[in-house]
């Protein structure tokens, strides 16, 4: 079968880091870590495993981080390669092991790609998994059951969905109700990440919220705020006009596209003030109650720290790594709280405790017609993976939000 294999090596890394700026093919062309290959189709590795034929599989920021070598080296103990990338997927179950009870062949499912103690088939699960927070599994660096890895596609023993077939543990299956289209179902994974981020610190009614970023994560956070029907005022800071239009369609109250517009919006919040330090950019008193930074660069972290009110909350959704020269003054001088957010897990919502995916699917069914499918802006066949990567990297030129691989089309008879 065809698959996009990612094989990290230090020489490729060094070449791309040195020259990738001039020769982008060092990242995703012939000499890169990424290759479309003919590989052996996977077979079921255990009694509780299932085989899946992907329909659509998304490209995510984590994949781009690996392809462009931007992920922090701090995470390398929690990955193992070579592997097949791809962890956002909707597909059809084609085979099941004899002990599988959750799904049957023919079922349409999305996948929870995080590798938990259950997936590793560890009898005595770690405290994180016991608490339902499997994304924080303490075995992700171990070789128990499977090679090290936090998610499918980043684990040598659990190749991902950029392929004509993949296998998964039955606990990873998320059955998709028939009301949800394939294009919506392929977003279940990233939308769950946005929902979990919002629930790390949900705004109160009437609060002012800022969402920073123009990528899928920012839209997933905006969507979560609206799907949860939280009556808060949402400002979305994204640069491009197509992002602005998308955001307004999803129900953002205000979109700001540059520093000046952000400051104008900030100063509409009662009791905010602007001051000019001896050197450097303006500083403010007051500000947004909750800020979701869905980018995680020096600039966005700077903005988040500077425009959050005293005792306000910052949720770090973007995968920030080493951030040079960040001024932390207002973290203590305004007693800010910064919450990290990873994946999903168990949520408390309106007196109930349930998984993020369960809550998301319930909310999606409650809001039919909410235009989330529009976030899937580009579809490519696996063969066109180099252009797919380009479309995802150059959001401005392609006007892309979520780029996906179309691996098979259920409406076309085989
Ligand atoms: Zn992802
Ligand atoms: Zn665990």
Coordinates of C-alpha atoms and ligand atoms in Angstrom, one line a residue, residues 115-118 120 122 124-130 133-134 136-140, ligand 2:
X115 CA -1.2 6.5 23.2
X116 CA -2.5 5.7 26.6
X117 CA -1.8 2.9 29.0
X118 CA -4.9 1.2 27.6
X120 CA -0.1 0.0 25.4
X122 CA -0.6 -2.0 30.5
X124 CA -1.9 -1.2 36.0
X125 CA -2.6 2.2 34.3
X126 CA -0.6 5.3 35.3
X127 CA -2.2 8.0 37.5
X128 CA -2.9 10.3 34.5
X129 CA -4.7 7.6 32.6
X130 CA -6.6 6.5 35.7
X133 CA -6.2 12.4 31.3
X134 CA -4.6 9.9 28.9
X136 CA -0.6 13.1 29.8
X137 CA 0.2 9.4 30.1
X138 CA 3.4 8.8 32.0
X139 CA 4.4 5.9 29.8
X140 CA 4.8 8.0 26.6
Ligands
LIG2 ZN1 -0.9 6.1 31.2

